[in-house]
Short mmCIF file of C-alpha atoms in Angstrom, two decimals:
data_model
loop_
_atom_site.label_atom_id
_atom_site.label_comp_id
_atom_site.label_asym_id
_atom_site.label_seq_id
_atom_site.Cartn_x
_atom_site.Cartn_y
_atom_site.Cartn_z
CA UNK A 1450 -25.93 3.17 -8.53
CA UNK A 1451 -26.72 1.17 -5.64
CA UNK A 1452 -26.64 2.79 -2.17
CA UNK A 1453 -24.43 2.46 0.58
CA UNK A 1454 -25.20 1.73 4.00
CA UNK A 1455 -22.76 1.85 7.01
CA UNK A 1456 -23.86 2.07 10.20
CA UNK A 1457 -21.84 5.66 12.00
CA UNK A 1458 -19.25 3.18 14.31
CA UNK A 1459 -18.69 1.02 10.80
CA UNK A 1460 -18.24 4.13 8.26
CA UNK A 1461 -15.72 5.75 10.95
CA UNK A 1462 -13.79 2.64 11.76
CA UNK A 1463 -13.32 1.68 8.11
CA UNK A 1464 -12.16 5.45 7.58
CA UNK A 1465 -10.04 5.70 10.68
CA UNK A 1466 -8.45 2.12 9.85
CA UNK A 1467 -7.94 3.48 5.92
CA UNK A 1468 -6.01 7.22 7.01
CA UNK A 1469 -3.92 5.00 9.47
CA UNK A 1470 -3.15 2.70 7.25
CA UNK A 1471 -2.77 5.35 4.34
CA UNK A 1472 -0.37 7.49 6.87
CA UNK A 1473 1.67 4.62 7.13
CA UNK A 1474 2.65 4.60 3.43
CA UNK A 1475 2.88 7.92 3.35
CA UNK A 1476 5.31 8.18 5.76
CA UNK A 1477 7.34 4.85 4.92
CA UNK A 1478 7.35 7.04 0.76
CA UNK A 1479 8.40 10.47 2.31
CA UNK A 1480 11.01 8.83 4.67
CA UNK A 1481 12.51 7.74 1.74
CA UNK A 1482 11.89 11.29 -0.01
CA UNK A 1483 13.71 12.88 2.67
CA UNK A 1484 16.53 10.10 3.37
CA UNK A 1485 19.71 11.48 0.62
CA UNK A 1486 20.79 8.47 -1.65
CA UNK A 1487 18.33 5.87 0.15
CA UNK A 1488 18.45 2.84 -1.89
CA UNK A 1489 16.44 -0.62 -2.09
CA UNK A 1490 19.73 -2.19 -2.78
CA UNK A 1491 20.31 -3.93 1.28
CA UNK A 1492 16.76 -4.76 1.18
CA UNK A 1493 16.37 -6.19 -2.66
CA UNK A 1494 20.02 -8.27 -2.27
CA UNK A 1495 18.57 -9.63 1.30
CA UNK A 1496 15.80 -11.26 -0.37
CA UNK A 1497 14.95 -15.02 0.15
CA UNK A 1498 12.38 -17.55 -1.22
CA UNK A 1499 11.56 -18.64 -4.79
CA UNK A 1500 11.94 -14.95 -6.31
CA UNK A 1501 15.14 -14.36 -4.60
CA UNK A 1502 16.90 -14.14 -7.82
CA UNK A 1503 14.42 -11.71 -9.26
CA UNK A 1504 15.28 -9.41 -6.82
CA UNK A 1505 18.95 -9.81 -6.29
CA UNK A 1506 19.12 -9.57 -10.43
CA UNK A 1507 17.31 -5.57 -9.67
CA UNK A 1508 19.68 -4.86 -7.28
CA UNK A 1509 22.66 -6.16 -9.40
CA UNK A 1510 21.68 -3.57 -12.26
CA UNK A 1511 21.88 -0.35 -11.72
CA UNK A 1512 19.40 1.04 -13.95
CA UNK A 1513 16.82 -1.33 -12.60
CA UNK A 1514 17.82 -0.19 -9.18
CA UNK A 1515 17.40 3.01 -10.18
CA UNK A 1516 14.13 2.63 -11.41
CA UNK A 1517 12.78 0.54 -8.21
CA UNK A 1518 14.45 3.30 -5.57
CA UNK A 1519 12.09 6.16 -7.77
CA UNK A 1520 8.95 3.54 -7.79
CA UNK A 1521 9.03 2.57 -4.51
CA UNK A 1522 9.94 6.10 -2.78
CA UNK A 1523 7.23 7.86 -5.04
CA UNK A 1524 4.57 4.85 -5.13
CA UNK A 1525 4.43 4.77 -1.36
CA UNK A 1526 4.05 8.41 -1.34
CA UNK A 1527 1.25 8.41 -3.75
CA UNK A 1528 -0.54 5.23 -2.34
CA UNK A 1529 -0.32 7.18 1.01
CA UNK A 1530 -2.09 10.50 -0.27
CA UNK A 1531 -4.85 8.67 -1.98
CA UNK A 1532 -5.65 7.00 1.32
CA UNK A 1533 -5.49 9.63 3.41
CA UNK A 1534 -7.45 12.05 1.67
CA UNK A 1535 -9.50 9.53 -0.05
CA UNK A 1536 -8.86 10.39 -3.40
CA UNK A 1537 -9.11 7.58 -6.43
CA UNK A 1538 -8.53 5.21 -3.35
CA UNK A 1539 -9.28 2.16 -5.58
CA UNK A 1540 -5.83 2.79 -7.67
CA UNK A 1541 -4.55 3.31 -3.94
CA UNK A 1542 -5.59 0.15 -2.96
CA UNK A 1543 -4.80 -1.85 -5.72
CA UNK A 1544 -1.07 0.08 -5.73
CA UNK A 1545 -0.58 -0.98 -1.91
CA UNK A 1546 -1.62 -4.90 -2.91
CA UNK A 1547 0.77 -4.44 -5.28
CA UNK A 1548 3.59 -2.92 -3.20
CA UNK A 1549 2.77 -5.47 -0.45
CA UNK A 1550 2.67 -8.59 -2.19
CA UNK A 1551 6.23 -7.67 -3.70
CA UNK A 1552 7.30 -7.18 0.06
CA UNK A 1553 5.97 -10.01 0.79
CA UNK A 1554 8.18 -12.61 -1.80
CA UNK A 1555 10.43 -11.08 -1.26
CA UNK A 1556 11.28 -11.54 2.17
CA UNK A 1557 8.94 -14.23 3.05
CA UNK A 1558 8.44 -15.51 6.81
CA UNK A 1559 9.82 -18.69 6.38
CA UNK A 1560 11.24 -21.09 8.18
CA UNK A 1561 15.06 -20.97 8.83
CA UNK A 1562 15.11 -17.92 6.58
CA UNK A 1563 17.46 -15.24 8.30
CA UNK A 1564 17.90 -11.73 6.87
CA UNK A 1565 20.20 -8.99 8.18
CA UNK A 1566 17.29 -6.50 9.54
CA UNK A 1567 15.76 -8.33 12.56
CA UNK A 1568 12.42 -9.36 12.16
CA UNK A 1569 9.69 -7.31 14.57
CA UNK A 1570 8.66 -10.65 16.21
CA UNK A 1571 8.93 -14.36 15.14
CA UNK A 1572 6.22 -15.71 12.27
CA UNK A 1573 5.75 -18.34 10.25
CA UNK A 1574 3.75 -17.88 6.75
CA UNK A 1575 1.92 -14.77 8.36
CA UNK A 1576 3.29 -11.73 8.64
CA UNK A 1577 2.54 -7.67 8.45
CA UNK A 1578 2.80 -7.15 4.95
CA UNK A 1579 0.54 -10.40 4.40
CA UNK A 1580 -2.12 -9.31 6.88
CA UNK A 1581 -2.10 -5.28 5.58
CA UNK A 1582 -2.50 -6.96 2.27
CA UNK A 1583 -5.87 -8.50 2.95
CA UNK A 1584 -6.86 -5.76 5.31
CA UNK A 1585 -6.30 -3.51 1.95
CA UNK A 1586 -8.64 -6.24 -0.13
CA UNK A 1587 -11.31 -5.60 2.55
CA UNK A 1588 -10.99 -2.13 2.17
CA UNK A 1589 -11.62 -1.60 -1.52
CA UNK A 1590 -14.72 -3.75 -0.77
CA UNK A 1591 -15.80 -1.10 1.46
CA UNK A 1592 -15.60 2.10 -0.40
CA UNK A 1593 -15.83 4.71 2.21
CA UNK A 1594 -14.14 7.13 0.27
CA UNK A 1595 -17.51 7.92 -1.42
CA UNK A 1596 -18.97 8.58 1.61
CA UNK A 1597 -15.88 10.44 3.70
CA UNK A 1598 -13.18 11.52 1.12
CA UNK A 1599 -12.43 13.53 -1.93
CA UNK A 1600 -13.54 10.52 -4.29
CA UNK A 1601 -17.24 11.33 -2.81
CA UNK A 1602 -17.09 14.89 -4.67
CA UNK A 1603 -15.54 13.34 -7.79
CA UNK A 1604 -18.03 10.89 -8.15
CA UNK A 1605 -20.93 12.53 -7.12
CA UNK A 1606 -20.09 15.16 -10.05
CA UNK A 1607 -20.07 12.76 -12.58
CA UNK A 1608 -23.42 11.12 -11.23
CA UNK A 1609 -25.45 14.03 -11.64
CA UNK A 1610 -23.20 14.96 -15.24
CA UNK A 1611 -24.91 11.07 -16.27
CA UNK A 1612 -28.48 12.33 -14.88
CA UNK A 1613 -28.60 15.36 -16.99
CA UNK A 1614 -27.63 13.58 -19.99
#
């Protein structure tokens, strides 16, 4: 396995920006744990750009709906907790990209494109969920979990199970 090397000011900044990043799922999930009958349904029939209809057609059915509301609420929750505690933060990663980039076409920063929540500033092509995308990319090139988490007792067990046999 080949060894990692971070100097102390790069291991802590990745970590620091990977818990802030991970308590802001986790809090946008248990918001939404804790809010009674919060629904995707304003923020799905909003949507704009070429997968508009996608996700006006999930808000339209109710069992879709249903399903999205449990995925979203719970997925943000869980994405949060791996990142914060560094524990199995690839599928953490990977399940923010995910989350993101739906965010993301769905409510696009486009030109002329108005939705009914205000925007937090004015952008064109470049926005929050597009830059916390790539900042996750660049995180699960950086695995500091192994290093400061719970993934660096995980893995280190099954190292030294794969030495002894």
């Amino acid at each position: 396995m080949q060894s990692i090397k971070y100097s102390k000011l790069q291991l802590y900044s990745l970590f620091t920006l990977r818990v802030l990043i991970g308590w802001y799922f986790l809090y946008e999930g248990l918001a939404k744990v804790f809010t009674p009958n919060w629904s995707a349904y304003g923020y799905l029939i909003d949507s704009k750009g070429i997968f508009a209809s996608l996700f006006v057609s999930l808000a339209e059915n109710p069992e879709m709906l249903s399903m999205a509301n449990f995925i979203n609420t719970w997925g943000l929750t869980l994405v949060g907790l791996s990142l914060v505690l560094g524990l199995f933060t690839n599928i953490g990663y990977v399940g923010a990209i995910c989350f993101l980039l739906l965010y993301y076409l769905s409510h696009p920063p486009l030109l002329f494109a108005e939705y009914i929540l205000p925007a937090e500033g004015s952008y064109l092509w470049v926005d929050k969920n597009l830059i916390l995308m790539v900042t996750m990319v660049v995180l699960l090139l950086f695995p500091t979990s192994k290093i400061i988490g719970f993934d660096r007792l995980i893995f280190r067990k099954n190292i030294v199970r794969s030495n002894k046999l």
